Every structure is written in C-alpha cells, then in structure tokens.
Amino acid sequence: MTPPNASVPDSGSPSDSVSPPNSGPARAPGSDERFAALVAEADAVSVDGWDFSWLDGRATEQRPSWGYARAMADRMGRARAALDIQTGGGEVLASVPRLPPLTVATESWPPNVARATQLLHPRGAVVVADPDEPPLPFGDSAFDLVVSRHPVTTWWEEIARVLAPGGTYFSQQVGPASVFEVVEYFLGPRTAEERTARDPHRAAADAEAAGLDVVDLRLERLRVEFFDIGAVVYFLRKVIWMVPGFTVEACLPQLRSLHRTIESDGPFVAYSSRFLIEARKPR
C-alpha cells in the first residue's frame, strides 16, 4: 500500500463504523455491476511476491515513523555478513543500495523463493529455501547482522546462535490486534488472548531470555483505508493469515454488504500495528 497524502492519527479506533453483514445500506444504481467487476478483478490478479503496488489508488497505509527499509539499508552498508530471514519475494532486501560481501536470505513459500532468487542473485545474494522452523541452516556466529521484516515467528534462540558476538538483530514486526477491524468484520470478535498476541514487550523479554540485549523497542498504530471492495479482496488473498481460508465465494454476503457501505459512507478504515525491535549479542 502507499502512504496517504494527509497526516492521520497513529492510535485509536476508526470513527467510521462498518455495518455487519446483511445490514448494509440500500443498493445504488449500478452497485451490483461494480461489485461484480471489482471482485472479479481482485480475485484474478496474481498475489505472488510481497509487492502491494496493485493497491495504488485503491488503499493507503500510514508508514511507521522509523523508516525500516532505510534504517535496514544503513546497517547493511556497514555489515560484513548479513542474513534476511523470511525475505518474502526479496523486494525489501533488493532495494538496499549496498549489500554486504556475504548476503543470504531465507524463504519458505516456493513462489517467493523463485521471485527472490530472480531479484537477489544478480546482486550476489543467495536465497535458501527454508521451512521457517528451527534450526536455521547456518553455523554458529555466522552473521554480524540478521534482519527480518514482518516475520511470522521469531526464533530468538536461533537468532542468538547465528549472530556473531557484537552482532545485531534488526526487525520490523506486526504488533498486537493489527487490522483487526478487517479480521473481526469477517470472523467476529476476537478473544483477549488473540488481541494481545504479538506484544512487543513479550518479544523483548524473549530476546533477553535468549541472551540478547534489546537496545531499541518502538510501537505505532497506523491508519489503513480501503477505497473499494476489490482492495479488501486483494488484501485478504495476499495476507492469508488475516482471515484463514478466505475465498470470495465463502464470504460473498459480507463482501457485498461491505461494498455497499464503502459506496455510501466512504473508505473502510482500519489500524495496523507495527513494532521495531533491535537487539545485540554481547561481545
């Protein structure tokens, strides 16, 4: 998604309420035809890789203030050996102007492994197909920098093992209750345990338990806007863990109701949650 042009709040709940399924506003002329066209387009487009440019003009997401890609690139430029865990399609790592002499990326999903290989091999970086489970396929103290953007799981003991003494782990991660306005629209209210999962302070405690020193920890909530129902469909097809098992057919009543609400009331507003964590291995 692209950042909105105007400044938006970074915390709180959306002021626009979304009508529950089957209780949306009355149909406007042509609404059904627009719904069918938008959904068909979003359901047919490829969702390989981790490039969200298809959403340009359809959705916006406020960016965290710390600028992960820029900050990660700065650390890459000073590293000798670096590992990018769960690289996705390699897009973020490929944007780094100067990669370390030894650069390795891991990824588990075969389409992303192929895409990352195409992007990163010309830059001299190796992509390793890895199941995203311990152990990491590297020796002890192999890297002085380990990075990861939005990892599904962080295996802190493995990160501590492959980091060289004095090495750094630098990561932007999904925080608690991220985009739960979308999740709860389709799945209903989540439990307190689900809403507090991925807590940054818990991550910091796990890092320290693995023997790392946490030197930076920040959390921000960021405004997300979906301008049409196609953007919602594309998002849920691409970020498959938000609404597990999502298909257009299974969620047709909710999608149709949400389409009418967006047409009558404006964008569907949600709030993503992101945290930055940086930890170092003692010398």
JSON list of C-alpha atoms in Angstrom, two decimals, residues 114-268:
[
{"chain": "A", "resi": 114, "resn": "ALA", "atom": "CA", "xyz": [11.69, -18.18, -7.12]},
{"chain": "A", "resi": 115, "resn": "ARG", "atom": "CA", "xyz": [10.91, -14.46, -7.14]},
{"chain": "A", "resi": 116, "resn": "ALA", "atom": "CA", "xyz": [13.56, -13.62, -4.54]},
{"chain": "A", "resi": 117, "resn": "THR", "atom": "CA", "xyz": [16.15, -15.66, -6.47]},
{"chain": "A", "resi": 118, "resn": "GLN", "atom": "CA", "xyz": [15.46, -13.65, -9.62]},
{"chain": "A", "resi": 119, "resn": "LEU", "atom": "CA", "xyz": [15.78, -10.36, -7.75]},
{"chain": "A", "resi": 120, "resn": "LEU", "atom": "CA", "xyz": [18.72, -11.14, -5.48]},
{"chain": "A", "resi": 121, "resn": "HIS", "atom": "CA", "xyz": [21.07, -13.42, -7.43]},
{"chain": "A", "resi": 122, "resn": "PRO", "atom": "CA", "xyz": [22.11, -10.57, -9.78]},
{"chain": "A", "resi": 123, "resn": "ARG", "atom": "CA", "xyz": [23.08, -8.66, -6.61]},
{"chain": "A", "resi": 124, "resn": "GLY", "atom": "CA", "xyz": [25.28, -11.54, -5.40]},
{"chain": "A", "resi": 125, "resn": "ALA", "atom": "CA", "xyz": [22.88, -12.63, -2.63]},
{"chain": "A", "resi": 126, "resn": "VAL", "atom": "CA", "xyz": [21.97, -16.28, -2.09]},
{"chain": "A", "resi": 127, "resn": "VAL", "atom": "CA", "xyz": [18.38, -17.38, -1.39]},
{"chain": "A", "resi": 128, "resn": "VAL", "atom": "CA", "xyz": [17.95, -20.51, 0.74]},
{"chain": "A", "resi": 129, "resn": "ALA", "atom": "CA", "xyz": [14.64, -22.40, 0.77]},
{"chain": "A", "resi": 130, "resn": "ASP", "atom": "CA", "xyz": [13.95, -22.92, 4.47]},
{"chain": "A", "resi": 131, "resn": "PRO", "atom": "CA", "xyz": [10.80, -24.09, 6.32]},
{"chain": "A", "resi": 132, "resn": "ASP", "atom": "CA", "xyz": [10.90, -21.15, 8.77]},
{"chain": "A", "resi": 133, "resn": "GLU", "atom": "CA", "xyz": [11.41, -23.55, 11.66]},
{"chain": "A", "resi": 134, "resn": "PRO", "atom": "CA", "xyz": [14.46, -24.21, 13.84]},
{"chain": "A", "resi": 135, "resn": "PRO", "atom": "CA", "xyz": [17.25, -24.83, 13.24]},
{"chain": "A", "resi": 136, "resn": "LEU", "atom": "CA", "xyz": [18.40, -22.15, 10.84]},
{"chain": "A", "resi": 137, "resn": "PRO", "atom": "CA", "xyz": [20.63, -23.85, 8.22]},
{"chain": "A", "resi": 138, "resn": "PHE", "atom": "CA", "xyz": [23.76, -21.93, 9.26]},
{"chain": "A", "resi": 139, "resn": "GLY", "atom": "CA", "xyz": [26.63, -22.39, 11.66]},
{"chain": "A", "resi": 140, "resn": "ASP", "atom": "CA", "xyz": [27.13, -20.61, 14.97]},
{"chain": "A", "resi": 141, "resn": "SER", "atom": "CA", "xyz": [28.22, -16.94, 14.84]},
{"chain": "A", "resi": 142, "resn": "ALA", "atom": "CA", "xyz": [27.83, -16.85, 11.04]},
{"chain": "A", "resi": 143, "resn": "PHE", "atom": "CA", "xyz": [26.44, -13.30, 10.70]},
{"chain": "A", "resi": 144, "resn": "ASP", "atom": "CA", "xyz": [27.13, -9.92, 12.21]},
{"chain": "A", "resi": 145, "resn": "LEU", "atom": "CA", "xyz": [23.68, -8.69, 11.06]},
{"chain": "A", "resi": 146, "resn": "VAL", "atom": "CA", "xyz": [20.34, -10.53, 10.97]},
{"chain": "A", "resi": 147, "resn": "VAL", "atom": "CA", "xyz": [17.23, -8.71, 9.75]},
{"chain": "A", "resi": 148, "resn": "SER", "atom": "CA", "xyz": [13.60, -9.65, 9.22]},
{"chain": "A", "resi": 149, "resn": "ARG", "atom": "CA", "xyz": [10.56, -7.66, 8.11]},
{"chain": "A", "resi": 150, "resn": "HIS", "atom": "CA", "xyz": [7.23, -8.98, 9.37]},
{"chain": "A", "resi": 151, "resn": "PRO", "atom": "CA", "xyz": [8.36, -12.49, 10.37]},
{"chain": "A", "resi": 152, "resn": "VAL", "atom": "CA", "xyz": [5.57, -14.93, 11.12]},
{"chain": "A", "resi": 153, "resn": "THR", "atom": "CA", "xyz": [7.54, -16.30, 14.09]},
{"chain": "A", "resi": 154, "resn": "THR", "atom": "CA", "xyz": [10.80, -15.11, 15.64]},
{"chain": "A", "resi": 155, "resn": "TRP", "atom": "CA", "xyz": [13.03, -17.96, 16.83]},
{"chain": "A", "resi": 156, "resn": "TRP", "atom": "CA", "xyz": [15.11, -15.98, 19.29]},
{"chain": "A", "resi": 157, "resn": "GLU", "atom": "CA", "xyz": [17.46, -18.77, 20.36]},
{"chain": "A", "resi": 158, "resn": "GLU", "atom": "CA", "xyz": [18.35, -19.47, 16.73]},
{"chain": "A", "resi": 159, "resn": "ILE", "atom": "CA", "xyz": [18.92, -15.78, 16.04]},
{"chain": "A", "resi": 160, "resn": "ALA", "atom": "CA", "xyz": [21.23, -15.57, 19.06]},
{"chain": "A", "resi": 161, "resn": "ARG", "atom": "CA", "xyz": [23.08, -18.68, 17.88]},
{"chain": "A", "resi": 162, "resn": "VAL", "atom": "CA", "xyz": [23.82, -17.48, 14.32]},
{"chain": "A", "resi": 163, "resn": "LEU", "atom": "CA", "xyz": [24.75, -13.94, 15.41]},
{"chain": "A", "resi": 164, "resn": "ALA", "atom": "CA", "xyz": [28.43, -13.28, 15.95]},
{"chain": "A", "resi": 165, "resn": "PRO", "atom": "CA", "xyz": [29.40, -11.66, 19.27]},
{"chain": "A", "resi": 166, "resn": "GLY", "atom": "CA", "xyz": [28.60, -7.96, 18.94]},
{"chain": "A", "resi": 167, "resn": "GLY", "atom": "CA", "xyz": [26.17, -8.70, 16.10]},
{"chain": "A", "resi": 168, "resn": "THR", "atom": "CA", "xyz": [22.74, -7.08, 15.67]},
{"chain": "A", "resi": 169, "resn": "TYR", "atom": "CA", "xyz": [19.22, -8.31, 15.02]},
{"chain": "A", "resi": 170, "resn": "PHE", "atom": "CA", "xyz": [17.03, -5.60, 13.42]},
{"chain": "A", "resi": 171, "resn": "SER", "atom": "CA", "xyz": [13.37, -6.25, 12.68]},
{"chain": "A", "resi": 172, "resn": "GLN", "atom": "CA", "xyz": [10.02, -4.61, 11.98]},
{"chain": "A", "resi": 173, "resn": "GLN", "atom": "CA", "xyz": [7.19, -6.84, 13.13]},
{"chain": "A", "resi": 174, "resn": "VAL", "atom": "CA", "xyz": [3.41, -6.94, 13.13]},
{"chain": "A", "resi": 175, "resn": "GLY", "atom": "CA", "xyz": [2.13, -5.84, 16.52]},
{"chain": "A", "resi": 176, "resn": "PRO", "atom": "CA", "xyz": [-0.98, -6.68, 18.55]},
{"chain": "A", "resi": 177, "resn": "ALA", "atom": "CA", "xyz": [-4.51, -6.55, 17.05]},
{"chain": "A", "resi": 178, "resn": "SER", "atom": "CA", "xyz": [-3.21, -5.38, 13.67]},
{"chain": "A", "resi": 179, "resn": "VAL", "atom": "CA", "xyz": [-6.01, -4.61, 11.17]},
{"chain": "A", "resi": 180, "resn": "PHE", "atom": "CA", "xyz": [-8.46, -6.37, 13.48]},
{"chain": "A", "resi": 181, "resn": "GLU", "atom": "CA", "xyz": [-11.24, -4.16, 12.13]},
{"chain": "A", "resi": 182, "resn": "VAL", "atom": "CA", "xyz": [-11.00, -6.29, 8.96]},
{"chain": "A", "resi": 183, "resn": "VAL", "atom": "CA", "xyz": [-10.48, -9.55, 10.84]},
{"chain": "A", "resi": 184, "resn": "GLU", "atom": "CA", "xyz": [-13.47, -9.01, 13.14]},
{"chain": "A", "resi": 185, "resn": "TYR", "atom": "CA", "xyz": [-15.72, -7.86, 10.31]},
{"chain": "A", "resi": 186, "resn": "PHE", "atom": "CA", "xyz": [-15.36, -11.29, 8.71]},
{"chain": "A", "resi": 187, "resn": "LEU", "atom": "CA", "xyz": [-14.73, -13.52, 11.73]},
{"chain": "A", "resi": 188, "resn": "GLY", "atom": "CA", "xyz": [-16.47, -11.76, 14.61]},
{"chain": "A", "resi": 189, "resn": "PRO", "atom": "CA", "xyz": [-14.97, -10.56, 17.91]},
{"chain": "A", "resi": 190, "resn": "ARG", "atom": "CA", "xyz": [-11.55, -11.98, 18.80]},
{"chain": "A", "resi": 191, "resn": "THR", "atom": "CA", "xyz": [-10.58, -13.16, 22.26]},
{"chain": "A", "resi": 192, "resn": "ALA", "atom": "CA", "xyz": [-8.49, -11.11, 24.67]},
{"chain": "A", "resi": 193, "resn": "GLU", "atom": "CA", "xyz": [-5.63, -13.55, 24.11]},
{"chain": "A", "resi": 194, "resn": "GLU", "atom": "CA", "xyz": [-5.78, -13.03, 20.34]},
{"chain": "A", "resi": 195, "resn": "ARG", "atom": "CA", "xyz": [-5.93, -9.26, 20.72]},
{"chain": "A", "resi": 196, "resn": "THR", "atom": "CA", "xyz": [-2.81, -9.15, 22.92]},
{"chain": "A", "resi": 197, "resn": "ALA", "atom": "CA", "xyz": [-0.71, -11.62, 20.90]},
{"chain": "A", "resi": 198, "resn": "ARG", "atom": "CA", "xyz": [2.47, -10.29, 19.27]},
{"chain": "A", "resi": 199, "resn": "ASP", "atom": "CA", "xyz": [3.08, -7.89, 22.15]},
{"chain": "A", "resi": 200, "resn": "PRO", "atom": "CA", "xyz": [6.43, -6.07, 21.67]},
{"chain": "A", "resi": 201, "resn": "HIS", "atom": "CA", "xyz": [7.31, -6.28, 25.36]},
{"chain": "A", "resi": 202, "resn": "ARG", "atom": "CA", "xyz": [6.88, -10.04, 25.23]},
{"chain": "A", "resi": 203, "resn": "ALA", "atom": "CA", "xyz": [9.18, -10.12, 22.21]},
{"chain": "A", "resi": 204, "resn": "ALA", "atom": "CA", "xyz": [11.76, -8.08, 24.12]},
{"chain": "A", "resi": 205, "resn": "ALA", "atom": "CA", "xyz": [11.56, -10.46, 27.08]},
{"chain": "A", "resi": 206, "resn": "ASP", "atom": "CA", "xyz": [12.06, -13.46, 24.75]},
{"chain": "A", "resi": 207, "resn": "ALA", "atom": "CA", "xyz": [15.06, -11.79, 23.13]},
{"chain": "A", "resi": 208, "resn": "GLU", "atom": "CA", "xyz": [16.65, -11.13, 26.50]},
{"chain": "A", "resi": 209, "resn": "ALA", "atom": "CA", "xyz": [15.92, -14.70, 27.62]},
{"chain": "A", "resi": 210, "resn": "ALA", "atom": "CA", "xyz": [17.91, -15.88, 24.58]},
{"chain": "A", "resi": 211, "resn": "GLY", "atom": "CA", "xyz": [20.88, -13.81, 25.73]},
{"chain": "A", "resi": 212, "resn": "LEU", "atom": "CA", "xyz": [20.43, -10.68, 23.61]},
{"chain": "A", "resi": 213, "resn": "ASP", "atom": "CA", "xyz": [20.39, -7.07, 24.79]},
{"chain": "A", "resi": 214, "resn": "VAL", "atom": "CA", "xyz": [17.41, -5.09, 23.49]},
{"chain": "A", "resi": 215, "resn": "VAL", "atom": "CA", "xyz": [18.63, -1.61, 22.51]},
{"chain": "A", "resi": 216, "resn": "ASP", "atom": "CA", "xyz": [15.51, -0.25, 20.78]},
{"chain": "A", "resi": 217, "resn": "LEU", "atom": "CA", "xyz": [11.79, -1.04, 21.01]},
{"chain": "A", "resi": 218, "resn": "ARG", "atom": "CA", "xyz": [9.00, 1.09, 19.48]},
{"chain": "A", "resi": 219, "resn": "LEU", "atom": "CA", "xyz": [5.31, 0.53, 18.74]},
{"chain": "A", "resi": 220, "resn": "GLU", "atom": "CA", "xyz": [2.98, 2.51, 16.46]},
{"chain": "A", "resi": 221, "resn": "ARG", "atom": "CA", "xyz": [-0.62, 2.12, 15.28]},
{"chain": "A", "resi": 222, "resn": "LEU", "atom": "CA", "xyz": [-1.14, 3.26, 11.70]},
{"chain": "A", "resi": 223, "resn": "ARG", "atom": "CA", "xyz": [-4.25, 4.21, 9.75]},
{"chain": "A", "resi": 224, "resn": "VAL", "atom": "CA", "xyz": [-5.30, 1.98, 6.84]},
{"chain": "A", "resi": 225, "resn": "GLU", "atom": "CA", "xyz": [-8.03, 2.89, 4.34]},
{"chain": "A", "resi": 226, "resn": "PHE", "atom": "CA", "xyz": [-9.67, 0.62, 1.73]},
{"chain": "A", "resi": 227, "resn": "PHE", "atom": "CA", "xyz": [-11.36, 2.65, -1.01]},
{"chain": "A", "resi": 228, "resn": "ASP", "atom": "CA", "xyz": [-13.14, -0.19, -2.82]},
{"chain": "A", "resi": 229, "resn": "ILE", "atom": "CA", "xyz": [-14.13, -3.81, -2.20]},
{"chain": "A", "resi": 230, "resn": "GLY", "atom": "CA", "xyz": [-11.51, -5.04, -4.67]},
{"chain": "A", "resi": 231, "resn": "ALA", "atom": "CA", "xyz": [-8.79, -3.73, -2.35]},
{"chain": "A", "resi": 232, "resn": "VAL", "atom": "CA", "xyz": [-10.25, -5.75, 0.53]},
{"chain": "A", "resi": 233, "resn": "VAL", "atom": "CA", "xyz": [-10.40, -8.92, -1.58]},
{"chain": "A", "resi": 234, "resn": "TYR", "atom": "CA", "xyz": [-6.82, -8.50, -2.80]},
{"chain": "A", "resi": 235, "resn": "PHE", "atom": "CA", "xyz": [-5.55, -7.80, 0.73]},
{"chain": "A", "resi": 236, "resn": "LEU", "atom": "CA", "xyz": [-7.20, -10.92, 2.16]},
{"chain": "A", "resi": 237, "resn": "ARG", "atom": "CA", "xyz": [-5.96, -13.11, -0.70]},
{"chain": "A", "resi": 238, "resn": "LYS", "atom": "CA", "xyz": [-2.40, -11.85, -0.22]},
{"chain": "A", "resi": 239, "resn": "VAL", "atom": "CA", "xyz": [-2.21, -11.68, 3.58]},
{"chain": "A", "resi": 240, "resn": "ILE", "atom": "CA", "xyz": [-3.72, -15.13, 4.00]},
{"chain": "A", "resi": 241, "resn": "TRP", "atom": "CA", "xyz": [-3.41, -15.37, 7.79]},
{"chain": "A", "resi": 242, "resn": "MET", "atom": "CA", "xyz": [-5.74, -12.42, 8.42]},
{"chain": "A", "resi": 243, "resn": "VAL", "atom": "CA", "xyz": [-8.90, -14.39, 7.58]},
{"chain": "A", "resi": 244, "resn": "PRO", "atom": "CA", "xyz": [-7.78, -18.03, 7.24]},
{"chain": "A", "resi": 245, "resn": "GLY", "atom": "CA", "xyz": [-9.47, -19.87, 4.40]},
{"chain": "A", "resi": 246, "resn": "PHE", "atom": "CA", "xyz": [-10.81, -16.65, 2.85]},
{"chain": "A", "resi": 247, "resn": "THR", "atom": "CA", "xyz": [-12.46, -17.04, -0.55]},
{"chain": "A", "resi": 248, "resn": "VAL", "atom": "CA", "xyz": [-14.82, -14.73, -2.39]},
{"chain": "A", "resi": 249, "resn": "GLU", "atom": "CA", "xyz": [-17.44, -17.46, -2.56]},
{"chain": "A", "resi": 250, "resn": "ALA", "atom": "CA", "xyz": [-17.38, -18.20, 1.18]},
{"chain": "A", "resi": 251, "resn": "CYS", "atom": "CA", "xyz": [-17.54, -14.51, 2.15]},
{"chain": "A", "resi": 252, "resn": "LEU", "atom": "CA", "xyz": [-19.86, -13.21, -0.57]},
{"chain": "A", "resi": 253, "resn": "PRO", "atom": "CA", "xyz": [-22.59, -11.83, 1.77]},
{"chain": "A", "resi": 254, "resn": "GLN", "atom": "CA", "xyz": [-20.07, -9.90, 3.90]},
{"chain": "A", "resi": 255, "resn": "LEU", "atom": "CA", "xyz": [-18.25, -8.60, 0.83]},
{"chain": "A", "resi": 256, "resn": "ARG", "atom": "CA", "xyz": [-21.47, -7.41, -0.80]},
{"chain": "A", "resi": 257, "resn": "SER", "atom": "CA", "xyz": [-22.58, -5.61, 2.37]},
{"chain": "A", "resi": 258, "resn": "LEU", "atom": "CA", "xyz": [-19.17, -4.03, 2.85]},
{"chain": "A", "resi": 259, "resn": "HIS", "atom": "CA", "xyz": [-19.16, -2.87, -0.77]},
{"chain": "A", "resi": 260, "resn": "ARG", "atom": "CA", "xyz": [-22.44, -1.01, -0.23]},
{"chain": "A", "resi": 261, "resn": "THR", "atom": "CA", "xyz": [-21.13, 0.54, 2.98]},
{"chain": "A", "resi": 262, "resn": "ILE", "atom": "CA", "xyz": [-17.97, 1.80, 1.25]},
{"chain": "A", "resi": 263, "resn": "GLU", "atom": "CA", "xyz": [-20.06, 3.25, -1.58]},
{"chain": "A", "resi": 264, "resn": "SER", "atom": "CA", "xyz": [-22.37, 5.09, 0.78]},
{"chain": "A", "resi": 265, "resn": "ASP", "atom": "CA", "xyz": [-20.06, 6.05, 3.68]},
{"chain": "A", "resi": 266, "resn": "GLY", "atom": "CA", "xyz": [-16.57, 6.18, 2.20]},
{"chain": "A", "resi": 267, "resn": "PRO", "atom": "CA", "xyz": [-13.39, 4.16, 2.88]},
{"chain": "A", "resi": 268, "resn": "PHE", "atom": "CA", "xyz": [-13.31, 1.21, 5.24]}
]
